[in-house]
Coordinates of C-alpha atoms in Angstrom, one line a residue:
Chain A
X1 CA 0.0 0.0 0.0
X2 CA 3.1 2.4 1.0
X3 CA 5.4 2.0 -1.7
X4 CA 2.7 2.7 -4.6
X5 CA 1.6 5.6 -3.0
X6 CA 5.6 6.8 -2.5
X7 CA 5.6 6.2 -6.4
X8 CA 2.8 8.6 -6.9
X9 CA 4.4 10.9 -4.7
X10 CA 7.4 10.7 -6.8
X11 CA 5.6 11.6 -9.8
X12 CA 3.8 15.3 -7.8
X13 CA 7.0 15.7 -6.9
X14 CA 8.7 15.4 -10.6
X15 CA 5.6 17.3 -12.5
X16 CA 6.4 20.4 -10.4
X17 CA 9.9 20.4 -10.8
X18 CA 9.2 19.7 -14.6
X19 CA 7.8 23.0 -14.9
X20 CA 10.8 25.4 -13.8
X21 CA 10.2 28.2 -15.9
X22 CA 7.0 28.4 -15.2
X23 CA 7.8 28.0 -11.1
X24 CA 9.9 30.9 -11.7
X25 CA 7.3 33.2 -12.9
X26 CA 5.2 32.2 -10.2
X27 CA 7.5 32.9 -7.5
X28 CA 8.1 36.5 -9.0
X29 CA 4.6 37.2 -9.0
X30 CA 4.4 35.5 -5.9
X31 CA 6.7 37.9 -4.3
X32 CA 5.2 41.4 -6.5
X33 CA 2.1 40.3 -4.5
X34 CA 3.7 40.4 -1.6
X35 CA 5.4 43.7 -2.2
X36 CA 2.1 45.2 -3.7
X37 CA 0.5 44.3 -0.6
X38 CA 3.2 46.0 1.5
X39 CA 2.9 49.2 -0.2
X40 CA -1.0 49.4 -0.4
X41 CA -1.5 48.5 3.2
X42 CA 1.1 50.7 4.4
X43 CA -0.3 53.3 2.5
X44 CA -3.5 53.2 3.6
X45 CA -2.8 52.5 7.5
X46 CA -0.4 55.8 7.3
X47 CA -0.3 57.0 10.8
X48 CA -2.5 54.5 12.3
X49 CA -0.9 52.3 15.0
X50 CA -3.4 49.8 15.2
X51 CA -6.2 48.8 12.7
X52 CA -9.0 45.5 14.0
X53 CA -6.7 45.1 16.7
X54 CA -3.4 44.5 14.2
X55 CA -0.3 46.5 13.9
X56 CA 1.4 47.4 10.8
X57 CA 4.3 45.3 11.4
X58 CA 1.8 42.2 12.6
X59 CA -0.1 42.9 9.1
X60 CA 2.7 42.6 6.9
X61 CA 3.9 39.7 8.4
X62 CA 0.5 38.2 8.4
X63 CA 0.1 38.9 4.6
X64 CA 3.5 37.2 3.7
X65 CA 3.1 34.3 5.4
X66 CA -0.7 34.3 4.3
X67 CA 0.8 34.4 0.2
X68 CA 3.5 31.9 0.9
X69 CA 1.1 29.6 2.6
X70 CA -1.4 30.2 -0.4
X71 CA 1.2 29.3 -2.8
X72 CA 2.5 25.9 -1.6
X73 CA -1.3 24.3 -1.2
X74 CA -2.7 25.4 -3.9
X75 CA -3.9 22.2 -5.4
X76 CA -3.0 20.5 -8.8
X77 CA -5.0 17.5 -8.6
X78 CA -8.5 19.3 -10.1
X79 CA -6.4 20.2 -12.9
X80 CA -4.7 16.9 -13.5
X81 CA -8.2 14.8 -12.9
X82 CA -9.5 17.4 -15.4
X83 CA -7.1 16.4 -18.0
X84 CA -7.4 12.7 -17.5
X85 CA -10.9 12.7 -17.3
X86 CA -11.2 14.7 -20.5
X87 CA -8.3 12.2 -22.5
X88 CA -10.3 8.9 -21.3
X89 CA -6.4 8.4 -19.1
X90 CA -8.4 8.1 -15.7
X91 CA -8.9 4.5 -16.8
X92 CA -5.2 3.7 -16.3
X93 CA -5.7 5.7 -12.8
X94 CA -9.0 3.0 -11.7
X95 CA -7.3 0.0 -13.2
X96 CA -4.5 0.4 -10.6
X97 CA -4.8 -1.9 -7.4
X98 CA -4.2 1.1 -5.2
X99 CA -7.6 3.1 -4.5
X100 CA -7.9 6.3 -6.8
X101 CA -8.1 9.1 -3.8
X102 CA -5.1 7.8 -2.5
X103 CA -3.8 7.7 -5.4
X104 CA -4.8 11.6 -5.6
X105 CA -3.9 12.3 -2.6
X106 CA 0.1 11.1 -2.7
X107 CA 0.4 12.8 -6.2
X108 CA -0.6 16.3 -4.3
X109 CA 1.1 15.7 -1.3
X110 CA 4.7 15.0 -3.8
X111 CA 3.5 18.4 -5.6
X112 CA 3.6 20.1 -2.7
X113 CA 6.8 19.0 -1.6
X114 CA 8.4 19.8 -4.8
X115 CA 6.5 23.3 -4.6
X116 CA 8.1 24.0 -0.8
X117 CA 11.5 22.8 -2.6
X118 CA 11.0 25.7 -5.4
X119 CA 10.0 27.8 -3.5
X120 CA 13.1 27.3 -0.9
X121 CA 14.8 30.6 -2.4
X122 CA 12.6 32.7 -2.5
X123 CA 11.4 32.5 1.2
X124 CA 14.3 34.7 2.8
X125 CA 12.9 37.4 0.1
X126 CA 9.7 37.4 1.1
X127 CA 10.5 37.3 4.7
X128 CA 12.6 40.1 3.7
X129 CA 9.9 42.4 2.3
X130 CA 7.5 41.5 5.0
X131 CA 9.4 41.7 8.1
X132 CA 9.1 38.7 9.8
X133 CA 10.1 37.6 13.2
X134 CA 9.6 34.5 14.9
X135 CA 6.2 33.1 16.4
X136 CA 5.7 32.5 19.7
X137 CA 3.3 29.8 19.0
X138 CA 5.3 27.6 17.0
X139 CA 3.4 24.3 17.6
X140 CA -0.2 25.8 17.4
X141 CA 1.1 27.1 14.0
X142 CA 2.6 24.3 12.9
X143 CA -0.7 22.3 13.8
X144 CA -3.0 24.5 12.2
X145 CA -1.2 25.1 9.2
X146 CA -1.1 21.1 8.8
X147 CA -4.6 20.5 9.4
X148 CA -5.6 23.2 7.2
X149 CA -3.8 21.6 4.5
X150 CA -5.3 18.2 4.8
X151 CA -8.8 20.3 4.3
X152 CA -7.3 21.3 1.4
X153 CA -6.7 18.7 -0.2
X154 CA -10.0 16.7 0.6
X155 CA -11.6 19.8 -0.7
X156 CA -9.8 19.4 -3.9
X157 CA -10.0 15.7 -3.8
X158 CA -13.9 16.5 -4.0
X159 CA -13.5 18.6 -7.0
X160 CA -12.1 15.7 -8.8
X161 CA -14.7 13.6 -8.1
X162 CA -17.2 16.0 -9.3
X163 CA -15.6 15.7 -12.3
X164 CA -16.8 11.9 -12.8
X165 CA -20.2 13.9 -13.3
X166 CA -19.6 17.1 -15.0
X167 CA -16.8 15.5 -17.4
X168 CA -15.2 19.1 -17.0
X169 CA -14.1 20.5 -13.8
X170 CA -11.7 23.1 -15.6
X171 CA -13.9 26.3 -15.2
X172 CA -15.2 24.7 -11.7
X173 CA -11.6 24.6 -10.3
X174 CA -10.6 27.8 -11.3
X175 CA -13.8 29.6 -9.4
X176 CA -12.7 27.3 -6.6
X177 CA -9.4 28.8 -6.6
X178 CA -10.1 32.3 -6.6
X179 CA -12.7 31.5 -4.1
X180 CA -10.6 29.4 -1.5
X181 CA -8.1 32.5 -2.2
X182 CA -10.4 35.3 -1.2
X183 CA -11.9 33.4 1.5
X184 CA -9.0 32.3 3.0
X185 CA -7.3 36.1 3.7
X186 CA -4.6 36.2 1.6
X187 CA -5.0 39.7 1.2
X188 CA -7.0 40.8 3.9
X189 CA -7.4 39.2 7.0
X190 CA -10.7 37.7 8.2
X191 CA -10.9 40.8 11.1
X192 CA -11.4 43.1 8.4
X193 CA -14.4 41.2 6.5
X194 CA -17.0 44.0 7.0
X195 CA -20.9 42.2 8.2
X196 CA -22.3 39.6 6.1
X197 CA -19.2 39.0 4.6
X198 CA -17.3 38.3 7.8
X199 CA -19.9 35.8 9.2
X200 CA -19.7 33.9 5.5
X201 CA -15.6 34.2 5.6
X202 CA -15.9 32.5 9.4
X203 CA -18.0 30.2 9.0
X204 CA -16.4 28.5 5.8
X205 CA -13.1 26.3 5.9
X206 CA -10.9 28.2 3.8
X207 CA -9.5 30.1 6.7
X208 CA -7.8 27.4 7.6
X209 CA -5.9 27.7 4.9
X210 CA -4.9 31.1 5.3
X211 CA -5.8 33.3 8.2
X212 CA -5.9 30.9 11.1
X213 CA -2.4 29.7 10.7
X214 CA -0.8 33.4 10.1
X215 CA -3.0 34.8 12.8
X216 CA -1.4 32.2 15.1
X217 CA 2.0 32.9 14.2
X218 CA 1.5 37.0 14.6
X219 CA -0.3 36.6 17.9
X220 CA -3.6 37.9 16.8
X221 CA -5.3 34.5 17.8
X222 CA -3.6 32.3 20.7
X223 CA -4.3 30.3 23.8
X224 CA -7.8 29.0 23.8
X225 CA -8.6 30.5 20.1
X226 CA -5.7 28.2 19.0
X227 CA -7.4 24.8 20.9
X228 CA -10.9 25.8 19.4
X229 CA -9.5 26.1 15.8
X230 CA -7.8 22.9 16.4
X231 CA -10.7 21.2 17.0
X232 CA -13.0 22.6 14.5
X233 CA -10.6 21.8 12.1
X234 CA -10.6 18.2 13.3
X235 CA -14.5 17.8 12.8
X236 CA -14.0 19.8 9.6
X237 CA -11.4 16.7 7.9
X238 CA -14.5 13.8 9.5
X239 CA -17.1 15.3 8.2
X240 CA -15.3 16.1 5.0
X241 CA -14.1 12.3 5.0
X242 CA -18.0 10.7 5.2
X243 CA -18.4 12.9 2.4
X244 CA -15.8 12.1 0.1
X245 CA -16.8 8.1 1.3
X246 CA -20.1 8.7 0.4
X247 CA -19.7 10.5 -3.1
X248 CA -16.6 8.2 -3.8
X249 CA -19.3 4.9 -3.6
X250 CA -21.5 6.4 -6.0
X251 CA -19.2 7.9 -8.6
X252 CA -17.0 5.6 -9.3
X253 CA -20.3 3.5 -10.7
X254 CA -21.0 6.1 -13.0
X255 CA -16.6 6.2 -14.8
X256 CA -17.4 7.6 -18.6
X257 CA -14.0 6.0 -20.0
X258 CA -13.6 8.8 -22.9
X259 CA -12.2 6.9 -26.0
X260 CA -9.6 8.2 -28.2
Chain B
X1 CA -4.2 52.2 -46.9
X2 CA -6.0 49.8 -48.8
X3 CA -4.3 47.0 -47.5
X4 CA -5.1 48.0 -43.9
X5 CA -8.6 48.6 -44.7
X6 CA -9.0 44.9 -46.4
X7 CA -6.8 43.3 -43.7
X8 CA -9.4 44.9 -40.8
X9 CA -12.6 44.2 -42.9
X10 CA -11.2 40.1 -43.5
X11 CA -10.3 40.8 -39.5
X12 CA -14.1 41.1 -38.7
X13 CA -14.8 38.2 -40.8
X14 CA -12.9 35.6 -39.3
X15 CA -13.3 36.6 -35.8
X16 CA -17.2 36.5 -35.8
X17 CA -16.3 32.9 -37.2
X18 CA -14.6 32.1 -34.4
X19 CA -16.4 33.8 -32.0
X20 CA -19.8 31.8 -33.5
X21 CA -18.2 28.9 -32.9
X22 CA -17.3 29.8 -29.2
X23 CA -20.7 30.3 -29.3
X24 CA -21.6 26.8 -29.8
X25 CA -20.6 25.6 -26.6
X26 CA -23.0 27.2 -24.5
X27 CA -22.7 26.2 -21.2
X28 CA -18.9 26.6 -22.1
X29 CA -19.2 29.9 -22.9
X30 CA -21.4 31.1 -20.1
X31 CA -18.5 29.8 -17.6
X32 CA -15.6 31.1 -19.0
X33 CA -17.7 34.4 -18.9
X34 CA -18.7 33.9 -15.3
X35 CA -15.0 33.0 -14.5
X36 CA -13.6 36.4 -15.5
X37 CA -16.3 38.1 -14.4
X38 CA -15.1 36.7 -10.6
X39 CA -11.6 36.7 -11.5
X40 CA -11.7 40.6 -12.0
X41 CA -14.1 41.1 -9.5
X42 CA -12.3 39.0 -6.6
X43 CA -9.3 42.0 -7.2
X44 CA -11.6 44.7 -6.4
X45 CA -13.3 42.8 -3.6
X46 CA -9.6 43.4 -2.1
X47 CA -9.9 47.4 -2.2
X48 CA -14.2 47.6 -1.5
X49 CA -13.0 45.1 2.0
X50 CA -9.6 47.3 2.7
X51 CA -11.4 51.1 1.8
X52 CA -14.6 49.8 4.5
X53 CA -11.5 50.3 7.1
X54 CA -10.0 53.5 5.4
X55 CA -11.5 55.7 3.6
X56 CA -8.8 56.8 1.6
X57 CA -6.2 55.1 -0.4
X58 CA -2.8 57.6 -1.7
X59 CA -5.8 60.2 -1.8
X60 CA -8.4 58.7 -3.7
X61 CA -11.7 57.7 -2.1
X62 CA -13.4 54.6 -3.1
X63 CA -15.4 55.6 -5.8
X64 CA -12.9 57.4 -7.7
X65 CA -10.5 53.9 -7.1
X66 CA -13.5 52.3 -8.8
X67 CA -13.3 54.2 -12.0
X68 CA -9.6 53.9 -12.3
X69 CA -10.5 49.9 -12.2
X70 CA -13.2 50.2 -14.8
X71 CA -11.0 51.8 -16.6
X72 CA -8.1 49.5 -16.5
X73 CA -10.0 46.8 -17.0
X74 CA -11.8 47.7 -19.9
X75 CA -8.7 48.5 -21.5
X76 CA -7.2 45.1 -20.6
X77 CA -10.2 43.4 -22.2
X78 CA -10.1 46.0 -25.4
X79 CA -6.4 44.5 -25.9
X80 CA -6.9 40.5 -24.8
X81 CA -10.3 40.3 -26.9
X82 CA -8.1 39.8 -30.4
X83 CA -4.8 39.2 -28.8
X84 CA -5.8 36.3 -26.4
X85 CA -4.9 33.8 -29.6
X86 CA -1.3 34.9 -29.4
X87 CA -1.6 32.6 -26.0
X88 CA -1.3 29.4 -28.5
X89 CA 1.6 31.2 -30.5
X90 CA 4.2 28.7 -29.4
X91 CA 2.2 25.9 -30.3
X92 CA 1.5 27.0 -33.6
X93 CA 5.4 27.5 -34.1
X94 CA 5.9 24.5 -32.3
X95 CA 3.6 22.2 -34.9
X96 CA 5.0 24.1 -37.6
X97 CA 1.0 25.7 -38.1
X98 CA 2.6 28.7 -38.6
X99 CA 3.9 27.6 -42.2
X100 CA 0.3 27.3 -43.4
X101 CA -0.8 30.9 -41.9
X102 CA 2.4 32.4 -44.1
X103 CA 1.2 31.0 -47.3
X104 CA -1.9 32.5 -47.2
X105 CA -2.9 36.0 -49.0
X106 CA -3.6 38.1 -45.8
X107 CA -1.6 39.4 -43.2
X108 CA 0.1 36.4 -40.6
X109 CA -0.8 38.7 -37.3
X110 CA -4.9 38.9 -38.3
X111 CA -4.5 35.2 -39.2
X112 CA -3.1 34.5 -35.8
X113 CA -5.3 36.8 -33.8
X114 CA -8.7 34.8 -35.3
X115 CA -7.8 32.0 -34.4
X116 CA -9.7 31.4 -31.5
X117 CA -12.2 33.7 -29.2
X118 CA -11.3 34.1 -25.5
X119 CA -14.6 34.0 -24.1
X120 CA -13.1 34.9 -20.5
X121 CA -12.1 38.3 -22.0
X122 CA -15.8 39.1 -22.2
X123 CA -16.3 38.9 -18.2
X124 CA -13.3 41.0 -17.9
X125 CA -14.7 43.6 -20.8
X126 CA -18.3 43.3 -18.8
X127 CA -17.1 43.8 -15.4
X128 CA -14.7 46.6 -16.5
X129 CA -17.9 48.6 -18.1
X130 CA -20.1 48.3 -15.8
X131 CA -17.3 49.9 -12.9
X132 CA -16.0 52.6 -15.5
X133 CA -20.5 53.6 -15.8
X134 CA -21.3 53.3 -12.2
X135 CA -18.5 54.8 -10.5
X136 CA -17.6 57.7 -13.8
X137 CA -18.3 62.0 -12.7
X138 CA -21.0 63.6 -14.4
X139 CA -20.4 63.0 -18.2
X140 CA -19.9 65.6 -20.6
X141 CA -18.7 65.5 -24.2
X142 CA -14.9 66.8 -23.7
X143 CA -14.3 63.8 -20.9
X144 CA -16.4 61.3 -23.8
X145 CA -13.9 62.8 -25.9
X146 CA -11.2 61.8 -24.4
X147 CA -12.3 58.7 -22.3
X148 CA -12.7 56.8 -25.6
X149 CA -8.9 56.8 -26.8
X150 CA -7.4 57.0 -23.1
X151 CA -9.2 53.4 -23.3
X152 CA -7.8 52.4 -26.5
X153 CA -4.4 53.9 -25.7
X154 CA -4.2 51.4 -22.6
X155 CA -5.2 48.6 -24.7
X156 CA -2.1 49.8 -26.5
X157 CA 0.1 50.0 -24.3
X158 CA -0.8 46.6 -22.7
X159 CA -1.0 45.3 -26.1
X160 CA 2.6 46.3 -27.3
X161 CA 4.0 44.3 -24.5
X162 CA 2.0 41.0 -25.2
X163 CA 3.0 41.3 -29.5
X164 CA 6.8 42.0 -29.1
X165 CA 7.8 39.1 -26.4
X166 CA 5.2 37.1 -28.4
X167 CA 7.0 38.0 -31.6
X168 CA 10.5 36.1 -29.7
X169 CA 8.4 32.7 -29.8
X170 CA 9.6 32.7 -33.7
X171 CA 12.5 32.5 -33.0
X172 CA 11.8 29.4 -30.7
X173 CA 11.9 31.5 -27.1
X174 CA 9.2 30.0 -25.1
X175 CA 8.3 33.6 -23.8
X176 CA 4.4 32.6 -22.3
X177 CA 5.5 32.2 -18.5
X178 CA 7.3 35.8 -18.5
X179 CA 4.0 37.5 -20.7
X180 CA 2.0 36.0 -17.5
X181 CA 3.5 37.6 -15.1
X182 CA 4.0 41.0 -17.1
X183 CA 0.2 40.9 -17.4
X184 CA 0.0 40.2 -13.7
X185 CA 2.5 43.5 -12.8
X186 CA 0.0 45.2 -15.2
X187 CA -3.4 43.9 -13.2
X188 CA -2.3 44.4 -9.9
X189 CA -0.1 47.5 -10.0
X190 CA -2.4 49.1 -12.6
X191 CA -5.3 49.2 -10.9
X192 CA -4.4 51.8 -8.0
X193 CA -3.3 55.1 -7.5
X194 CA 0.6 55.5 -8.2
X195 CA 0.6 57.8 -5.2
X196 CA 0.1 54.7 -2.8
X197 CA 3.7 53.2 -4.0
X198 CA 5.6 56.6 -4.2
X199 CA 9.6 57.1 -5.0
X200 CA 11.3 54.6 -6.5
X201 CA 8.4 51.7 -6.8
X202 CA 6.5 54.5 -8.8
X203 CA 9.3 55.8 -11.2
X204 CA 9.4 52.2 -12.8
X205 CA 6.0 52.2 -12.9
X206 CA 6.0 55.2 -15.4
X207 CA 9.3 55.5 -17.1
X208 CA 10.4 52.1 -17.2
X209 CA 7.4 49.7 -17.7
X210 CA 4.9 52.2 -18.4
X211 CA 1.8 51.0 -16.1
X212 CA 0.7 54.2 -14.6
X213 CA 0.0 55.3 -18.4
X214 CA -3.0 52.4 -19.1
X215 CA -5.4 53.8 -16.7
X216 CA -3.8 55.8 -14.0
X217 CA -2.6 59.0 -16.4
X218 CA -6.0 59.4 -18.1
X219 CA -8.1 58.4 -15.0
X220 CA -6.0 61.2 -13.7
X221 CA -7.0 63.7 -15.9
X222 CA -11.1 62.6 -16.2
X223 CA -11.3 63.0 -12.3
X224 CA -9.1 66.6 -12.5
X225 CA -6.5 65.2 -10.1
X226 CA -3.4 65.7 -12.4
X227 CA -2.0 68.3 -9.6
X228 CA -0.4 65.0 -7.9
X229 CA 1.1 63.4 -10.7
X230 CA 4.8 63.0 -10.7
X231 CA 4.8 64.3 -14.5
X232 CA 3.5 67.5 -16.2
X233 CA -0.2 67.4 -16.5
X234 CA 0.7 68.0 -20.5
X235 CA 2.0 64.3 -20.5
X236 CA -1.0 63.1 -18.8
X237 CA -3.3 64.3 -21.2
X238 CA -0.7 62.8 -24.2
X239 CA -1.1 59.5 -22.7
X240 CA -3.3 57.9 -25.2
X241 CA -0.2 58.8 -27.6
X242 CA 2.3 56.4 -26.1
X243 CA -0.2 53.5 -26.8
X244 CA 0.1 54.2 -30.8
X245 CA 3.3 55.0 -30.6
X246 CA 4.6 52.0 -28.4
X247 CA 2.3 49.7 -30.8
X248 CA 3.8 50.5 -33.7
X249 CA 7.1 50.4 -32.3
X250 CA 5.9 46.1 -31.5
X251 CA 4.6 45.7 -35.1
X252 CA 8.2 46.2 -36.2
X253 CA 9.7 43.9 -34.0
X254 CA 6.6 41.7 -35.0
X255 CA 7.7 41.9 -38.3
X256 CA 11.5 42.0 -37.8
X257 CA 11.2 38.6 -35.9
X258 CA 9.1 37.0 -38.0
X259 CA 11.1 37.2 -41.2
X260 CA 13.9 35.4 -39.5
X261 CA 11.0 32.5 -39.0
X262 CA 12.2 29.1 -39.8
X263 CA 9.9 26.5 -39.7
X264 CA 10.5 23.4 -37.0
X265 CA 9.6 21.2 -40.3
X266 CA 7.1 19.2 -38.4

């Protein structure tokens, strides 16, 4: 069961690195974002100490490790599924004795190392640009930042599936994307959602993606907040799990096998 | 003159073609649309959520951000509408396509641009209209006057970038992952007030890669706040000038590059 799965792995881990060029760009515009947001929320907080009960300094920090989170889980697998799907090359995916979620899953989770690995150089940049110090809640970071990340890839591990329906989940992971994105704080933190928005921002599961985590590491949530995130998150990845059980059972009755 | 007149009128042609069949794929078409609809309007999210905090942003008030937006972003969508085939340039080069579109009677760029219809660039040109109305002064007919080629003079400007690094791909530089991120500096940095970067970050923004003359320069001048521009208020109202000026300077590389074209024989 191990050893396919560390093959699949293998494979995230090569695609990403295929693609250096392209990584490249990424990282560039991955840091202009950064330094964009710098300069627009410096501007605007001008003499302001404090802003939602966040300091300049806290904010930039915040917003830099928000981005860099952002960019090492965004998921592939929608993407790939939505190619294989489309090519009739998910069959060679279901004929393999190891189940196809797993199969998903490893393939992100080798992606994403690949993506921390590219992304390696530019961190002390972006650091750079949006002065960071060290957290005083290293191990509620580090938890929250992990469970977040499994979230997002059973989100995305849902999209796929989707797919076994809609034959096309190009357009739907793409709104996903910019959704998860907005939702998840990467350029404004949750504290700032004004009414209706802020409820819908808290009560969805992309902050776990974003805010939580960076709020954590720049103080702005801690103690209690931290064990309550924890466990929220937790029921989050079970309920998320019957789901994907549940939807899993039934799609993969219904496989179009496109020819070709 | 002739030449230019038949190359646009054959121009029209082929791209209602194409966009008819984009049309065929309905639910295809209403997605893509939706998608940069959200895309566009995800971006300005960011300063409606930011400007509920502060009021003011580098001296412009929310409304007056919105325009600048609209503006932008109608531009953006006036240049991507018959450039977005230049996207699939490579491949064509790659596949040796290309070898086909140069024995044909009409102009290889207009052959190029029609090839397909980017569908997306309809949200964008919808959600960048309806901004640029809702959010625009009082109208009269000197700001109609020169709203209309301040928008095509950012498409330019925009659109002179995207031809000449396209143009490279002839001569087999894979150029797509650099044009991404150019038009990402453009969207993001475009979109707001130069004061809010200031000094340096601002200087490249005008005189190096000329952002701040797509939408910021004319929205500028159409909301009468040229007083803090770091140029004469003369060069702000010249702006849509640079756009024809920098896109004819791309045609010629456009042309330069492809006569040293040599076909991957494929």
């Amino acid at each position: 069961m191990i050893r396919p799965l560390a093959g699949m792995a293998r494979v995230g881990l090569r695609f990403q690195l295929a693609y250096r060029s392209d990584v490249i760009m990424t990282v560039l515009a991955l840091i202009a974002q950064v330094f964009l947001l710098r300069m627009v929320w410096t501007s605007v907080y001008g003499g302001a100490g404090q802003a939602r009960g966040l300091t300049l300094e806290a904010l930039l920090a915040y917003l830099s490790l928000a981005n860099l989170q952002a960019f090492a889980t965004t998921p592939i697998i929608p993407l790939i599924a939505h190619f294989r799907i489309r090519t009739g090359m998910v069959f060679f995916d279901l004929s393999r004795p190891t189940g196809y979620l797993p199969q998903m899953a490893a393939f992100q989770a080798g992606h994403t190392l690949g993506g921390l690995l590219m992304l390696a150089p530019a961190v002390p940049v972006v650091l750079l640009v949006g002065t960071i110090t060290p957290t005083a809640q290293p191990l509620g970071y580090a938890a929250t930042l992990t469970l977040g990340y499994v979230i997002s890839v059973m989100m995305s591990l849902l999209i796929c599936v989707i797919g076994f329906w809609t034959l096309e989940t190009g357009a739907i992971s793409l709104l996903y994307r910019l959704i998860s994105q907005f939702f998840a704080g990467t350029m404004v933190p949750l504290s700032f959602f004004p009414g209706a928005l802020g409820v819908l921002a808290e009560a969805l599961p992309f902050k776990y993606m974003g805010y939580v985590p960076a709020a954590i590491y720049v103080g702005h949530l801690s103690g209690g907040q931290v064990v309550q995130a924890m466990i929220v998150e937790v029921s989050w990845i079970a309920g998320l799990a019957v789901l994907l059980w549940a939807v899993w059972r039934r799609a993969h009755r219904r496989v179009v096998i496109n020819g070709g | 003159m002739a030449e230019i007149a038949r190359a646009l009128r054959l121009y029209w042609v082929l791209q209602r073609a194409t966009m008819r069949g984009a049309l065929q794929y309905r639910l295809n078409t209403v997605i893509s649309v939706v998608t940069g609809a959200v895309y566009q309007g995800s971006g300005f999210a960011f300063v409606w959520v930011v400007m509920h905090t502060f009021p003011s942003m580098g001296g412009w008030s929310l409304r007056e951000i919105a325009f600048l937006y609209g503006l932008r972003l109608t531009a953006h969508a006036l240049c991507m509408l018959p450039l977005s085939s230049l996207i699939g340039l490579e491949w064509l080069v790659r596949e040796g396509e290309l070898d086909r579109v140069l024995l044909r009677p009409l102009n290889p760029l207009v052959q190029v641009m029609t090839k397909r219809m980017g569908m997306g660039q309809v949200g964008d040109l919808l959600t960048g209209v309806v901004l640029l109305i809702v959010a625009a002064p009082p109208w009269n007919l000197a700001m109609i006057g020169f709203c209309v080629p301040a928008v095509v003079g950012g498409a330019l400007v925009e659109a002179s970038f995207h031809l000449s690094l396209s143009s490279l791909s002839l001569r087999m530089l894979d150029t797509r992952a650099l044009r991404g991120f150019l038009d990402d500096v453009f969207s993001k940095f475009g979109s707001y007030p130069m004061s809010v970067f200031g000094g340096v970050t601002q200087w490249v923004l005008t005189f190096v890669l000329p952002v701040a003359f797509v939408a910021y320069m004319p929205a500028s001048v159409l909301l009468d706040k040229t007083g803090s521009l770091n140029v004469p208020a003369l060069v702000a109202y010249g702006s849509p000038l640079l756009g024809v000026a920098l896109f004819a300077l791309a045609y010629r590389v456009w042309e330069r590059q492809l006569r040293h074209y040599q076909s991957s024989g494929t």
